[in-house]
mmCIF file of C-alpha atoms in Angstrom:
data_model
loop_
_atom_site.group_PDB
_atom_site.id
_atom_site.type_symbol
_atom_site.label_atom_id
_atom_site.label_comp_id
_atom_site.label_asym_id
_atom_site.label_seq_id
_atom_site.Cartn_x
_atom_site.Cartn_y
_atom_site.Cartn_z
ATOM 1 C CA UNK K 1 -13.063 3.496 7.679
ATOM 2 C CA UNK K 2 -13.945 0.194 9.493
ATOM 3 C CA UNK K 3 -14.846 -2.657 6.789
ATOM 4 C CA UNK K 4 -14.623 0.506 3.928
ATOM 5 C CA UNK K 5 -11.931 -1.090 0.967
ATOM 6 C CA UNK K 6 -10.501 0.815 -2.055
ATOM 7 C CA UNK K 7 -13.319 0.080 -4.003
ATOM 8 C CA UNK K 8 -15.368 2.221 -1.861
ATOM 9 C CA UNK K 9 -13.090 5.638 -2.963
ATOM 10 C CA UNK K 10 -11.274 4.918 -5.477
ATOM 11 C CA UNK K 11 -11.428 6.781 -8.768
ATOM 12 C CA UNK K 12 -12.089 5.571 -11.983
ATOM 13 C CA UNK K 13 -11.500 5.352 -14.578
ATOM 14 C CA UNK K 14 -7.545 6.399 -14.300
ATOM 15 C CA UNK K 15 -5.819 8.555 -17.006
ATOM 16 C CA UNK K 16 -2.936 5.929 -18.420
ATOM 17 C CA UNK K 17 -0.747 6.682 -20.939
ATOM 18 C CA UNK K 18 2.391 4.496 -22.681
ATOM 19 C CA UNK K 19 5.934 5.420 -21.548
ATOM 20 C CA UNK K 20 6.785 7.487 -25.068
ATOM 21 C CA UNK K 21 4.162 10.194 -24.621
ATOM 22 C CA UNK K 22 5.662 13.652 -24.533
ATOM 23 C CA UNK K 23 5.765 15.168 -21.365
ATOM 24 C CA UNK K 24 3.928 18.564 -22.162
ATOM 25 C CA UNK K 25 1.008 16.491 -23.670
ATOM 26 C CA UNK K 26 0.272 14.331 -20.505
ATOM 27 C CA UNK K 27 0.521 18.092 -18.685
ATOM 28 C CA UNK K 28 -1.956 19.474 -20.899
ATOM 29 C CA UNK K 29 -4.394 16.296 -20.379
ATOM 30 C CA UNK K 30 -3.747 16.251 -16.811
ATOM 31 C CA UNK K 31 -4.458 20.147 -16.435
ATOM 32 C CA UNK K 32 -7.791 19.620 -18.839
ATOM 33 C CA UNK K 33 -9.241 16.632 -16.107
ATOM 34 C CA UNK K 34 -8.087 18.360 -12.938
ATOM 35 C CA UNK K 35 -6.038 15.899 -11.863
ATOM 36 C CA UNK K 36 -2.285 15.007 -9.948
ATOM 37 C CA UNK K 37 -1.124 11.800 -11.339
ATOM 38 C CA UNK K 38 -1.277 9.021 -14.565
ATOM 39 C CA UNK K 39 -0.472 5.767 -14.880
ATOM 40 C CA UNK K 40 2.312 4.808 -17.149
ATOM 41 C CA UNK K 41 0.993 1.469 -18.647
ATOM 42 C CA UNK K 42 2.745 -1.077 -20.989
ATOM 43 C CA UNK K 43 1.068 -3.057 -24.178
ATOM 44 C CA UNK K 44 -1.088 -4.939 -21.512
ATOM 45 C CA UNK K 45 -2.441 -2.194 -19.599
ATOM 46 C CA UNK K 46 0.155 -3.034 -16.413
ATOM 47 C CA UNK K 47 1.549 -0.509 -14.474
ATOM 48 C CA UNK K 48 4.956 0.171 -15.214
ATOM 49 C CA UNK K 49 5.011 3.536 -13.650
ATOM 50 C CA UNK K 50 3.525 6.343 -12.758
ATOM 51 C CA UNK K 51 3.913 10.688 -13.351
ATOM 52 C CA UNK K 52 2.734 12.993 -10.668
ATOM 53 C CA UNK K 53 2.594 16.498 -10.160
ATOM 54 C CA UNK K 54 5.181 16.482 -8.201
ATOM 55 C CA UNK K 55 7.676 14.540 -10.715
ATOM 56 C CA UNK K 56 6.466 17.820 -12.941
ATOM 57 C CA UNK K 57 7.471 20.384 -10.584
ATOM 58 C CA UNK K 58 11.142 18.205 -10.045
ATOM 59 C CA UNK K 59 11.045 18.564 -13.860
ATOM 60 C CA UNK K 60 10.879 22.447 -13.916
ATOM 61 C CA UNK K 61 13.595 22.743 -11.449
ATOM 62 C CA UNK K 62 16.082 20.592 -13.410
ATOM 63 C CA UNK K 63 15.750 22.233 -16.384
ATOM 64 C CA UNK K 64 13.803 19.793 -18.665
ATOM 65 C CA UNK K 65 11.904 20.712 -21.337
ATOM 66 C CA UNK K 66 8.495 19.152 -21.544
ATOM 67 C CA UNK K 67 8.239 19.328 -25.349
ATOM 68 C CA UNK K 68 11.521 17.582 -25.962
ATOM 69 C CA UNK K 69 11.043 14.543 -22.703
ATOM 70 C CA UNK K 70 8.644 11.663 -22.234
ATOM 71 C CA UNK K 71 6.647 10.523 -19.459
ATOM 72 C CA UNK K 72 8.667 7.657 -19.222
ATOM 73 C CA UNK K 73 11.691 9.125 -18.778
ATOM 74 C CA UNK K 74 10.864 10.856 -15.885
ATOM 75 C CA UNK K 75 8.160 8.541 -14.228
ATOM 76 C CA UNK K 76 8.502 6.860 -10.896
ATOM 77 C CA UNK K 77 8.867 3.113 -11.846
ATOM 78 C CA UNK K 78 9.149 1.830 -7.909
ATOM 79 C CA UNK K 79 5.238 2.014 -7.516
ATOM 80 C CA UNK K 80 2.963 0.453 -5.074
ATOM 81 C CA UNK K 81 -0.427 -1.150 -6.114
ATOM 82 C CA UNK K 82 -3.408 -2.225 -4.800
ATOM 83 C CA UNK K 83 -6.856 -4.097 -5.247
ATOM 84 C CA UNK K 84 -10.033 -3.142 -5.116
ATOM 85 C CA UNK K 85 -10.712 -5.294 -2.493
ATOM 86 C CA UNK K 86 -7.911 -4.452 -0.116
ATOM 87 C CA UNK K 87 -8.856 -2.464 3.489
ATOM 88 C CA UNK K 88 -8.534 1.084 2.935
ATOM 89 C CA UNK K 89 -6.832 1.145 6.458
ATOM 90 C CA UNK K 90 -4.450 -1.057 4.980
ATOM 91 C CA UNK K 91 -3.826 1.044 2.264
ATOM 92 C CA UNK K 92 -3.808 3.944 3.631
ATOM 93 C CA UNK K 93 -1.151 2.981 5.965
ATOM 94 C CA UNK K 94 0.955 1.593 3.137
ATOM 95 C CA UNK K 95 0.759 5.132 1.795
ATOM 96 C CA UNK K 96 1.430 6.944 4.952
ATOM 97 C CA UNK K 97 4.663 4.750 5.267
ATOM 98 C CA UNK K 98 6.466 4.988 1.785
ATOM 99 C CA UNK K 99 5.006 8.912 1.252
ATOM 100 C CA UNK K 100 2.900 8.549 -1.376
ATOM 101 C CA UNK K 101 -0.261 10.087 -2.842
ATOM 102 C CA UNK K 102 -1.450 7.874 -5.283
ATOM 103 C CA UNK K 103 -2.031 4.181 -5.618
ATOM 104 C CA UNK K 104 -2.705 2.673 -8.754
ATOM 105 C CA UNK K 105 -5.553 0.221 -8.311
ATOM 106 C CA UNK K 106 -5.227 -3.309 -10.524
ATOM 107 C CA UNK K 107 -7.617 -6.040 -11.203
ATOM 108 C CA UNK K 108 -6.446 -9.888 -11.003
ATOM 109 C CA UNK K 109 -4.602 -9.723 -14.115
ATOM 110 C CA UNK K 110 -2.659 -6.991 -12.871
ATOM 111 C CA UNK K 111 -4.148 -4.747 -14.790
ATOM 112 C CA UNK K 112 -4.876 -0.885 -14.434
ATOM 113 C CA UNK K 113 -8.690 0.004 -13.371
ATOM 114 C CA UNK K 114 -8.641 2.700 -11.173
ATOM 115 C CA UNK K 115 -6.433 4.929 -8.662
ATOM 116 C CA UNK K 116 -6.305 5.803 -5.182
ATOM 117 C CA UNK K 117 -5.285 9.467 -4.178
ATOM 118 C CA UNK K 118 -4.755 11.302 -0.950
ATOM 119 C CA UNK K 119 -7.545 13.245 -1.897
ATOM 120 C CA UNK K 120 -9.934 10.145 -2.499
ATOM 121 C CA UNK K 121 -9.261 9.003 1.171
ATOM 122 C CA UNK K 122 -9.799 12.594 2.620
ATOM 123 C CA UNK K 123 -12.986 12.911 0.528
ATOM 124 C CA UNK K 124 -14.355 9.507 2.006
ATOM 125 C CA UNK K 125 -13.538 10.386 5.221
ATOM 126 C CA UNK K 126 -14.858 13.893 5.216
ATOM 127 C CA UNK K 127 -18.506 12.160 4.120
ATOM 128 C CA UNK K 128 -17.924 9.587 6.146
#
């Protein structure tokens, strides 16, 4: 991982989505691409939070009902970012640290381009 940065493993694009899309929805769209997370954006395309599988499964066990919630209702709004241009060591300690699995990745304007998963990272280090 020596000299590798986020660029090198990130995905993109990233699924976004604005805070008032229902909950089931995002599910479905999340199910249909195979993926664990989306970015909740605002009118700019910044990051105000994001919804992970996980937030899903806390759903479920609280009793919400997807039809009748939004994303941003239930999203994580305490999120890290990142650059393309930061170490992945870096990041990947940062993530280590706070226990998290994705990263959304921004571009100088602080706007969403990509993500960094758990997944990402083991991938580039498995073809490493």
């Amino acid at each position: 991982m020596s000299g590798a940065t986020v660029a090198d493993c990130m995905t993109e694009p990233v699924l976004t989505v604005t805070a008032g899309e229902p909950a089931l929805d995002v599910a479905a769209a999340m199910d249909d691409q195979s993926i664990k997370s989306v970015v909740i954006v605002d009118e700019a395309c910044q990051p105000a939070g994001i919804l992970t599988s996980t937030d899903y499964v806390r759903m479920t066990a609280d009793g919400v009902d997807p039809t009748e919630a939004t994303v941003g209702e239930h999203m994580t709004t305490d999120i890290v970012t990142t650059s393309p241009e930061t170490a992945l060591s870096a990041v990947a300690s940062t993530m280590w640290d706070n226990n998290i699995s994705h990263v959304p990745v921004v571009d100088d304007e602080n706007r969403v381009t990509g993500i960094l998963s758990a997944t990402d990272l083991t991938v580039y280090l498995a073809d490493d």
